[in-house]
mmCIF file of C-alpha atoms in Angstrom:
data_model
loop_
_atom_site.group_PDB
_atom_site.id
_atom_site.type_symbol
_atom_site.label_atom_id
_atom_site.label_comp_id
_atom_site.label_asym_id
_atom_site.label_seq_id
_atom_site.Cartn_x
_atom_site.Cartn_y
_atom_site.Cartn_z
ATOM 1 C CA MET A 1 69.221 101.734 74.041
ATOM 2 C CA SER A 2 67.097 98.640 74.496
ATOM 3 C CA GLN A 3 64.705 98.499 77.407
ATOM 4 C CA GLN A 4 66.248 95.218 78.551
ATOM 5 C CA VAL A 5 69.719 96.744 78.865
ATOM 6 C CA GLN A 6 68.380 99.775 80.734
ATOM 7 C CA GLU A 7 66.600 97.569 83.234
ATOM 8 C CA SER A 8 69.579 95.216 83.721
ATOM 9 C CA LEU A 9 72.068 97.989 84.456
ATOM 10 C CA HIS A 10 72.379 98.837 88.148
ATOM 11 C CA VAL A 11 72.818 102.606 88.087
ATOM 12 C CA ARG A 12 73.012 105.398 90.622
ATOM 13 C CA GLY A 13 74.026 109.024 90.352
ATOM 14 C CA ALA A 14 73.088 112.679 90.409
ATOM 15 C CA LEU A 15 72.965 115.730 88.164
ATOM 16 C CA PHE A 16 74.130 119.224 89.097
ATOM 17 C CA ASP A 17 72.725 122.411 87.619
ATOM 18 C CA GLY A 18 74.144 125.430 89.392
ATOM 19 C CA ASP A 19 73.458 124.987 93.097
ATOM 20 C CA GLU A 20 70.718 122.473 92.431
ATOM 21 C CA ARG A 21 71.287 118.757 92.734
ATOM 22 C CA ALA A 22 68.897 116.099 91.480
ATOM 23 C CA GLU A 23 69.135 112.336 91.745
ATOM 24 C CA PHE A 24 67.898 109.999 89.051
ATOM 25 C CA GLY A 25 66.604 106.493 89.439
ATOM 26 C CA THR A 26 66.881 105.090 85.939
ATOM 27 C CA LEU A 27 69.255 105.390 83.030
ATOM 28 C CA GLY A 28 66.489 106.656 80.797
ATOM 29 C CA GLU A 29 65.789 109.513 83.184
ATOM 30 C CA LEU A 30 69.456 110.497 83.149
ATOM 31 C CA LEU A 31 69.693 110.478 79.365
ATOM 32 C CA GLU A 32 66.518 112.556 79.059
ATOM 33 C CA LYS A 33 67.805 115.216 81.479
ATOM 34 C CA LEU A 34 71.146 115.402 79.695
ATOM 35 C CA GLN A 35 69.347 116.070 76.405
ATOM 36 C CA THR A 36 66.937 118.664 77.781
ATOM 37 C CA SER A 37 69.217 120.647 80.127
ATOM 38 C CA THR A 38 72.760 121.915 80.563
ATOM 39 C CA ALA A 39 73.320 119.976 83.775
ATOM 40 C CA PHE A 40 76.314 117.729 84.361
ATOM 41 C CA GLY A 41 76.654 114.803 86.722
ATOM 42 C CA TYR A 42 77.990 111.383 87.480
ATOM 43 C CA LEU A 43 76.727 107.897 86.769
ATOM 44 C CA GLU A 44 77.704 104.937 88.910
ATOM 45 C CA ILE A 45 77.326 101.506 87.291
ATOM 46 C CA SER A 46 78.092 98.223 88.990
ATOM 47 C CA ASP A 47 79.888 95.477 87.075
ATOM 48 C CA PRO A 48 78.397 95.958 83.559
ATOM 49 C CA ASP A 49 79.015 93.414 80.835
ATOM 50 C CA ARG A 50 80.417 94.172 77.372
ATOM 51 C CA LEU A 51 76.994 94.431 75.717
ATOM 52 C CA GLN A 52 75.728 96.921 78.289
ATOM 53 C CA LEU A 53 78.824 99.095 77.973
ATOM 54 C CA SER A 54 78.720 99.019 74.184
ATOM 55 C CA GLU A 55 75.082 100.097 74.004
ATOM 56 C CA LEU A 56 75.658 102.812 76.595
ATOM 57 C CA ALA A 57 78.713 104.082 74.687
ATOM 58 C CA GLU A 58 76.823 104.171 71.407
ATOM 59 C CA HIS A 59 73.888 106.015 72.951
ATOM 60 C CA LEU A 60 76.190 108.620 74.514
ATOM 61 C CA GLY A 61 78.033 109.141 71.252
ATOM 62 C CA ALA A 62 81.409 107.871 72.435
ATOM 63 C CA PRO A 63 81.783 104.293 71.150
ATOM 64 C CA GLU A 64 85.565 104.511 71.073
ATOM 65 C CA LEU A 65 85.687 105.533 74.725
ATOM 66 C CA LEU A 66 83.488 103.203 76.706
ATOM 67 C CA HIS A 67 84.914 99.865 75.726
ATOM 68 C CA PRO A 68 86.068 97.952 78.800
ATOM 69 C CA PRO A 69 89.502 99.375 79.644
ATOM 70 C CA ALA A 70 92.534 97.399 80.574
ATOM 71 C CA SER A 71 93.043 96.731 84.251
ATOM 72 C CA ALA A 72 95.071 99.273 86.162
ATOM 73 C CA SER A 73 97.507 96.478 86.952
ATOM 74 C CA SER A 74 98.356 95.905 83.295
ATOM 75 C CA GLY A 75 100.460 99.065 83.036
ATOM 76 C CA HIS A 76 98.495 100.722 80.216
ATOM 77 C CA LEU A 77 98.488 104.503 80.279
ATOM 78 C CA PRO A 78 95.158 106.337 80.527
ATOM 79 C CA LEU A 79 93.383 107.473 77.375
ATOM 80 C CA VAL A 80 93.245 111.264 77.246
ATOM 81 C CA ALA A 81 91.738 112.603 74.054
ATOM 82 C CA GLY A 82 90.516 116.170 74.481
ATOM 83 C CA GLU A 83 87.152 116.120 76.183
ATOM 84 C CA HIS A 84 87.182 112.317 76.526
ATOM 85 C CA VAL A 85 89.165 110.577 79.264
ATOM 86 C CA ARG A 86 89.330 106.917 80.190
ATOM 87 C CA LEU A 87 91.457 105.645 83.029
ATOM 88 C CA SER A 88 91.629 102.780 85.478
ATOM 89 C CA ALA A 89 92.662 102.868 89.112
ATOM 90 C CA HIS A 90 92.395 100.781 92.253
ATOM 91 C CA ARG A 91 90.325 101.197 95.347
ATOM 92 C CA VAL A 92 92.072 99.818 98.415
ATOM 93 C CA GLN A 93 90.894 98.846 101.853
ATOM 94 C CA LEU A 94 92.930 97.402 104.696
ATOM 95 C CA GLU A 95 91.266 94.698 106.758
ATOM 96 C CA GLU A 96 92.113 94.695 110.435
ATOM 97 C CA PRO A 97 93.420 92.900 112.435
ATOM 98 C CA THR A 98 94.909 90.748 109.652
ATOM 99 C CA PHE A 99 96.147 93.802 107.681
ATOM 100 C CA GLN A 100 95.313 92.103 104.399
ATOM 101 C CA LEU A 101 94.862 94.563 101.526
ATOM 102 C CA VAL A 102 91.587 94.237 99.600
ATOM 103 C CA VAL A 103 91.751 95.703 96.098
ATOM 104 C CA ALA A 104 89.042 96.409 93.533
ATOM 105 C CA ASP A 105 89.288 97.914 90.062
ATOM 106 C CA LEU A 106 87.609 101.240 89.369
ATOM 107 C CA HIS A 107 87.194 102.346 85.753
ATOM 108 C CA ILE A 108 86.520 106.045 85.185
ATOM 109 C CA TYR A 109 85.087 107.524 81.983
ATOM 110 C CA VAL A 110 84.881 111.270 81.435
ATOM 111 C CA LEU A 111 82.491 112.693 78.851
ATOM 112 C CA PRO A 112 81.752 116.382 78.249
ATOM 113 C CA ARG A 113 78.936 116.480 80.812
ATOM 114 C CA LEU A 114 79.040 113.089 82.453
ATOM 115 C CA LEU A 115 81.459 111.188 84.689
ATOM 116 C CA ILE A 116 80.933 107.426 84.695
ATOM 117 C CA LEU A 117 82.245 105.226 87.507
ATOM 118 C CA ASP A 118 82.381 101.521 86.705
ATOM 119 C CA HIS A 119 83.210 99.257 89.640
ATOM 120 C CA ASP A 120 82.663 95.644 90.603
ATOM 121 C CA GLY A 121 80.529 96.415 93.641
ATOM 122 C CA GLY A 122 83.193 95.183 96.058
ATOM 123 C CA PHE A 123 83.321 98.421 98.036
ATOM 124 C CA ASP A 124 80.800 100.647 99.682
ATOM 125 C CA THR A 125 80.732 104.003 97.884
ATOM 126 C CA VAL A 126 78.714 105.891 100.493
ATOM 127 C CA ARG A 127 81.585 108.181 101.448
ATOM 128 C CA LEU A 128 82.443 108.901 97.828
ATOM 129 C CA ARG A 129 78.828 109.734 96.983
ATOM 130 C CA ALA A 130 78.546 111.946 100.054
ATOM 131 C CA ARG A 131 81.634 113.868 98.957
ATOM 132 C CA LEU A 132 80.324 114.243 95.412
ATOM 133 C CA ASP A 133 76.986 115.473 96.695
ATOM 134 C CA THR A 134 78.219 117.929 99.340
ATOM 135 C CA GLU A 135 81.474 119.366 97.967
ATOM 136 C CA LYS A 136 80.695 122.764 96.423
ATOM 137 C CA ARG A 137 84.147 124.230 95.846
ATOM 138 C CA HIS A 138 84.795 124.567 92.091
ATOM 139 C CA ARG A 139 81.463 122.956 91.259
ATOM 140 C CA ASP A 140 81.143 125.387 88.364
ATOM 141 C CA GLN A 141 84.046 123.539 86.640
ATOM 142 C CA GLY A 142 81.785 120.660 85.631
ATOM 143 C CA VAL A 143 82.975 117.063 85.259
ATOM 144 C CA GLY A 144 86.580 118.065 85.953
ATOM 145 C CA TRP A 145 85.483 118.921 89.470
ATOM 146 C CA LEU A 146 83.840 115.500 89.797
ATOM 147 C CA LEU A 147 86.974 113.763 88.509
ATOM 148 C CA TRP A 148 89.143 115.651 91.006
ATOM 149 C CA ILE A 149 86.913 114.534 93.904
ATOM 150 C CA VAL A 150 87.025 110.885 92.806
ATOM 151 C CA LEU A 151 90.819 110.852 92.487
ATOM 152 C CA ASP A 152 91.178 112.741 95.764
ATOM 153 C CA GLU A 153 89.067 110.110 97.533
ATOM 154 C CA LEU A 154 91.151 107.301 96.033
ATOM 155 C CA LEU A 155 94.317 108.933 97.356
ATOM 156 C CA ALA A 156 92.663 109.477 100.736
ATOM 157 C CA GLU A 157 91.826 105.757 100.949
ATOM 158 C CA SER A 158 95.382 104.773 100.078
ATOM 159 C CA GLY A 159 96.714 107.284 102.615
ATOM 160 C CA GLU A 160 94.594 105.702 105.345
ATOM 161 C CA ALA A 161 95.927 102.268 104.382
ATOM 162 C CA LEU A 162 99.516 103.536 104.475
ATOM 163 C CA SER A 163 98.968 105.123 107.867
ATOM 164 C CA ALA A 164 97.523 101.879 109.257
ATOM 165 C CA LEU A 165 100.482 99.895 107.898
ATOM 166 C CA ASP A 166 102.874 102.423 109.445
ATOM 167 C CA ASP A 167 101.186 102.037 112.838
ATOM 168 C CA GLU A 168 101.334 98.252 112.545
ATOM 169 C CA LEU A 169 105.046 98.475 111.760
ATOM 170 C CA ASP A 170 105.651 100.534 114.911
ATOM 171 C CA ASP A 171 103.692 97.998 116.954
ATOM 172 C CA ILE A 172 105.732 95.095 115.552
ATOM 173 C CA GLU A 173 108.958 96.919 116.438
ATOM 174 C CA ASP A 174 107.779 97.342 120.035
ATOM 175 C CA VAL A 175 106.830 93.666 120.282
ATOM 176 C CA LEU A 176 110.082 92.532 118.674
ATOM 177 C CA LEU A 177 112.248 94.508 121.094
ATOM 178 C CA GLY A 178 110.119 93.587 124.096
ATOM 179 C CA SER A 179 110.385 90.555 126.322
ATOM 180 C CA GLY A 180 108.431 87.377 125.670
ATOM 181 C CA ALA A 181 108.218 87.888 121.902
ATOM 182 C CA LYS A 182 107.122 84.857 119.901
ATOM 183 C CA PRO A 183 109.268 84.573 116.752
ATOM 184 C CA ALA A 184 106.680 82.671 114.693
ATOM 185 C CA ALA A 185 103.910 85.203 115.380
ATOM 186 C CA ILE A 186 106.207 88.137 114.602
ATOM 187 C CA GLN A 187 107.379 86.486 111.394
ATOM 188 C CA ASN A 188 103.785 86.045 110.211
ATOM 189 C CA ARG A 189 102.962 89.677 110.959
ATOM 190 C CA VAL A 190 106.073 90.878 109.143
ATOM 191 C CA TYR A 191 105.236 88.723 106.115
ATOM 192 C CA ARG A 192 101.666 90.045 105.902
ATOM 193 C CA LEU A 193 102.891 93.614 106.332
ATOM 194 C CA ARG A 194 105.492 93.277 103.585
ATOM 195 C CA LYS A 195 102.959 91.712 101.220
ATOM 196 C CA SER A 196 100.373 94.447 101.840
ATOM 197 C CA ALA A 197 102.941 97.247 101.465
ATOM 198 C CA SER A 198 104.210 95.853 98.158
ATOM 199 C CA ARG A 199 100.698 95.379 96.816
ATOM 200 C CA LEU A 200 99.650 98.857 97.899
ATOM 201 C CA ARG A 201 102.623 100.356 96.072
ATOM 202 C CA ARG A 202 101.588 98.545 92.870
ATOM 203 C CA CYS A 203 98.093 99.979 93.287
ATOM 204 C CA LEU A 204 99.388 103.525 93.716
ATOM 205 C CA LEU A 205 101.517 103.607 90.569
ATOM 206 C CA PRO A 206 98.589 103.603 88.055
ATOM 207 C CA LEU A 207 96.837 106.347 90.022
ATOM 208 C CA ARG A 208 99.945 108.540 90.017
ATOM 209 C CA ASP A 209 100.459 107.911 86.283
ATOM 210 C CA ALA A 210 96.805 108.724 85.572
ATOM 211 C CA VAL A 211 97.050 112.152 87.218
ATOM 212 C CA ASP A 212 100.357 112.770 85.446
ATOM 213 C CA ALA A 213 98.757 111.956 82.085
ATOM 214 C CA LEU A 214 95.872 114.338 82.789
ATOM 215 C CA LEU A 215 98.324 117.153 83.502
ATOM 216 C CA ARG A 216 100.737 116.509 80.632
ATOM 217 C CA ARG A 217 98.174 115.872 77.911
ATOM 218 C CA GLU A 218 96.024 118.884 78.786
ATOM 219 C CA ALA A 219 92.654 117.171 79.106
ATOM 220 C CA ASP A 220 89.730 119.521 78.522
ATOM 221 C CA CYS A 221 88.198 118.584 81.868
ATOM 222 C CA VAL A 222 91.263 119.933 83.714
ATOM 223 C CA SER A 223 90.529 123.646 83.453
ATOM 224 C CA ALA A 224 92.840 126.414 84.634
ATOM 225 C CA PRO A 225 91.157 126.776 88.079
ATOM 226 C CA LEU A 226 91.439 122.994 88.578
ATOM 227 C CA PHE A 227 95.040 122.666 87.432
ATOM 228 C CA PRO A 228 96.553 123.456 90.874
ATOM 229 C CA LEU A 229 94.216 120.917 92.460
ATOM 230 C CA PHE A 230 95.309 118.178 90.040
ATOM 231 C CA GLN A 231 98.932 119.197 90.579
ATOM 232 C CA GLY A 232 98.318 118.703 94.285
ATOM 233 C CA LEU A 233 96.892 115.243 93.529
ATOM 234 C CA TYR A 234 100.026 114.352 91.604
ATOM 235 C CA ASP A 235 102.272 115.534 94.448
ATOM 236 C CA ARG A 236 100.262 113.438 96.902
ATOM 237 C CA GLY A 237 100.496 110.446 94.582
ATOM 238 C CA VAL A 238 104.280 110.780 94.427
ATOM 239 C CA HIS A 239 104.402 111.149 98.212
ATOM 240 C CA HIS A 240 102.254 108.027 98.705
ATOM 241 C CA VAL A 241 104.479 105.986 96.387
ATOM 242 C CA GLU A 242 107.573 107.133 98.282
ATOM 243 C CA TRP A 243 105.809 106.364 101.562
ATOM 244 C CA ALA A 244 105.052 102.842 100.344
ATOM 245 C CA ASP A 245 108.685 102.438 99.258
ATOM 246 C CA SER A 246 109.919 103.524 102.685
ATOM 247 C CA LEU A 247 107.497 101.097 104.346
ATOM 248 C CA ARG A 248 108.845 98.249 102.254
ATOM 249 C CA ASP A 249 112.408 99.193 103.174
ATOM 250 C CA LEU A 250 111.494 99.407 106.863
ATOM 251 C CA VAL A 251 109.750 96.041 106.745
ATOM 252 C CA THR A 252 112.823 94.525 105.091
ATOM 253 C CA ALA A 253 115.051 96.063 107.772
ATOM 254 C CA LEU A 254 112.685 94.772 110.452
ATOM 255 C CA SER A 255 112.847 91.292 108.966
ATOM 256 C CA ASP A 256 116.656 91.434 108.891
ATOM 257 C CA THR A 257 116.654 92.619 112.508
ATOM 258 C CA GLN A 258 114.455 89.719 113.519
ATOM 259 C CA ILE A 259 116.737 87.245 111.755
ATOM 260 C CA ALA A 260 119.802 88.770 113.428
ATOM 261 C CA MET A 261 118.118 88.629 116.839
ATOM 262 C CA GLU A 262 117.142 85.004 116.285
ATOM 263 C CA GLY A 263 120.740 84.237 115.291
ATOM 264 C CA ASN A 264 122.057 85.936 118.420
ATOM 265 C CA ARG A 265 119.548 84.104 120.577
ATOM 266 C CA LEU A 266 120.586 80.804 119.003
ATOM 267 C CA ASN A 267 124.248 81.600 119.669
ATOM 268 C CA VAL A 268 123.482 82.265 123.329
ATOM 269 C CA ILE A 269 121.619 78.971 123.591
ATOM 270 C CA MET A 270 124.453 77.085 121.931
ATOM 271 C CA LYS A 271 126.972 78.662 124.326
ATOM 272 C CA LYS A 272 124.900 77.594 127.321
ATOM 273 C CA VAL A 273 124.396 74.066 126.014
ATOM 274 C CA THR A 274 128.109 73.713 125.235
ATOM 275 C CA SER A 275 129.082 75.067 128.643
ATOM 276 C CA TRP A 276 126.837 72.660 130.524
ATOM 277 C CA ALA A 277 128.045 69.796 128.342
ATOM 278 C CA ALA A 278 131.659 70.637 129.283
ATOM 279 C CA ILE A 279 130.741 70.791 132.972
ATOM 280 C CA ILE A 280 128.934 67.462 132.813
ATOM 281 C CA ALA A 281 131.877 65.899 130.988
ATOM 282 C CA ILE A 282 134.148 66.314 134.059
ATOM 283 C CA PRO A 283 132.195 63.937 136.353
ATOM 284 C CA ALA A 284 131.892 61.527 133.458
ATOM 285 C CA ALA A 285 135.675 61.580 132.927
ATOM 286 C CA VAL A 286 136.491 61.186 136.639
ATOM 287 C CA THR A 287 134.030 58.380 137.233
ATOM 288 C CA GLY A 288 135.218 56.719 134.072
ATOM 289 C CA PHE A 289 138.811 56.756 135.301
ATOM 290 C CA TYR A 290 137.960 55.483 138.761
ATOM 291 C CA GLY A 291 135.646 52.880 137.312
ATOM 292 C CA GLN A 292 138.490 50.921 135.723
ATOM 293 C CA ASN A 293 138.929 47.229 136.588
ATOM 294 C CA LEU A 294 142.727 47.739 136.903
ATOM 295 C CA PRO A 295 144.530 48.831 140.083
ATOM 296 C CA TYR A 296 145.145 52.612 140.327
ATOM 297 C CA PRO A 297 146.182 54.995 143.123
ATOM 298 C CA GLY A 298 143.443 54.856 145.715
ATOM 299 C CA PHE A 299 141.938 51.659 144.305
ATOM 300 C CA ASN A 300 139.338 50.155 146.650
ATOM 301 C CA THR A 301 140.124 52.716 149.394
ATOM 302 C CA MET A 302 138.379 55.704 151.024
ATOM 303 C CA GLY A 303 141.179 57.915 149.730
ATOM 304 C CA GLY A 304 140.229 57.118 146.166
ATOM 305 C CA LEU A 305 136.584 58.035 146.900
ATOM 306 C CA TRP A 306 137.448 61.408 148.373
ATOM 307 C CA THR A 307 140.006 62.118 145.641
ATOM 308 C CA SER A 308 137.463 61.449 142.857
ATOM 309 C CA THR A 309 134.825 63.520 144.646
ATOM 310 C CA LEU A 310 137.237 66.413 145.106
ATOM 311 C CA LEU A 311 138.280 66.288 141.436
ATOM 312 C CA MET A 312 134.632 66.436 140.297
ATOM 313 C CA VAL A 313 133.718 69.325 142.609
ATOM 314 C CA VAL A 314 136.814 71.369 141.769
ATOM 315 C CA GLY A 315 136.597 70.693 138.016
ATOM 316 C CA CYS A 316 132.871 71.442 137.737
ATOM 317 C CA GLY A 317 133.104 74.477 139.997
ATOM 318 C CA GLY A 318 136.083 75.852 138.139
ATOM 319 C CA LEU A 319 134.423 75.526 134.749
ATOM 320 C CA TYR A 320 131.164 77.028 136.071
ATOM 321 C CA ILE A 321 132.966 80.088 137.438
ATOM 322 C CA THR A 322 134.997 80.488 134.239
ATOM 323 C CA PHE A 323 131.910 80.277 131.952
ATOM 324 C CA LYS A 324 129.972 82.606 134.225
ATOM 325 C CA ARG A 325 132.690 85.236 134.025
ATOM 326 C CA LYS A 326 132.702 84.973 130.228
ATOM 327 C CA ASP A 327 128.892 85.316 130.199
ATOM 328 C CA TRP A 328 128.398 81.901 128.675
ATOM 329 C CA LEU A 329 125.965 80.897 131.403
#
């Protein structure tokens, strides 16, 4: 590999040899240790270009594997070919208080003694690296153990996002059924929640399919001791997808409830407006009759004044009592 490519690649990672763990600072140091020892490890590269990936693939002896994979959103199934695995997934993060879902692609390459993580640098990988460096259970299973940790962390991130969306849904329900709710604000929150839930479900499908492909195609990295762990990952992936589906259904039901409540509120307002219009129409009718320029009973007399006043009071009062009993006012 050319010196220019090695220097331009932003790499980070560690090698494991038994209970020992050693970090490396350059790509050349990693390649040298892989050639001179039986250690295995992971390599984290940030947003490499096609030339860098091609040279790295050729140097590692897997040119057919390390070509840039299709995005996880494109629906392509993972490549599982014996000891070589290539798959794409999504890393998700929910921004609060807007509850907008931030998504970044993560491409994973599995070689016999090396796990390569290719990401765009959009997320902090401190927690993932800490898990890779401290988890010791099944460490003797090599890169399969590393792959299990990475997929487990991806599912943990999506689970946290689902939990946050679920809590936000409960909060919206409380606000919607409470007094003083603002329809426009609730509608915006419901829209953002529905959008994030739908997008999160689309991000979970490739991850579930990737684990399923690893189990069905019997990848070499999924050894017998690791098989139950990967089966557990698949079950969690199915559960997360169903959770996202239920969230979408609940958001849809919440939106329908809001629309129904707005319709009911509008009906109440229309009943009140119509009732007051009917009450106001009585004085208008009486004064209109007694405002004629033609002679009528009580014309130009005190009796006509008291008669018109009595008609207005009785008519308005009667309608008010009637509408009040019918709960229109």
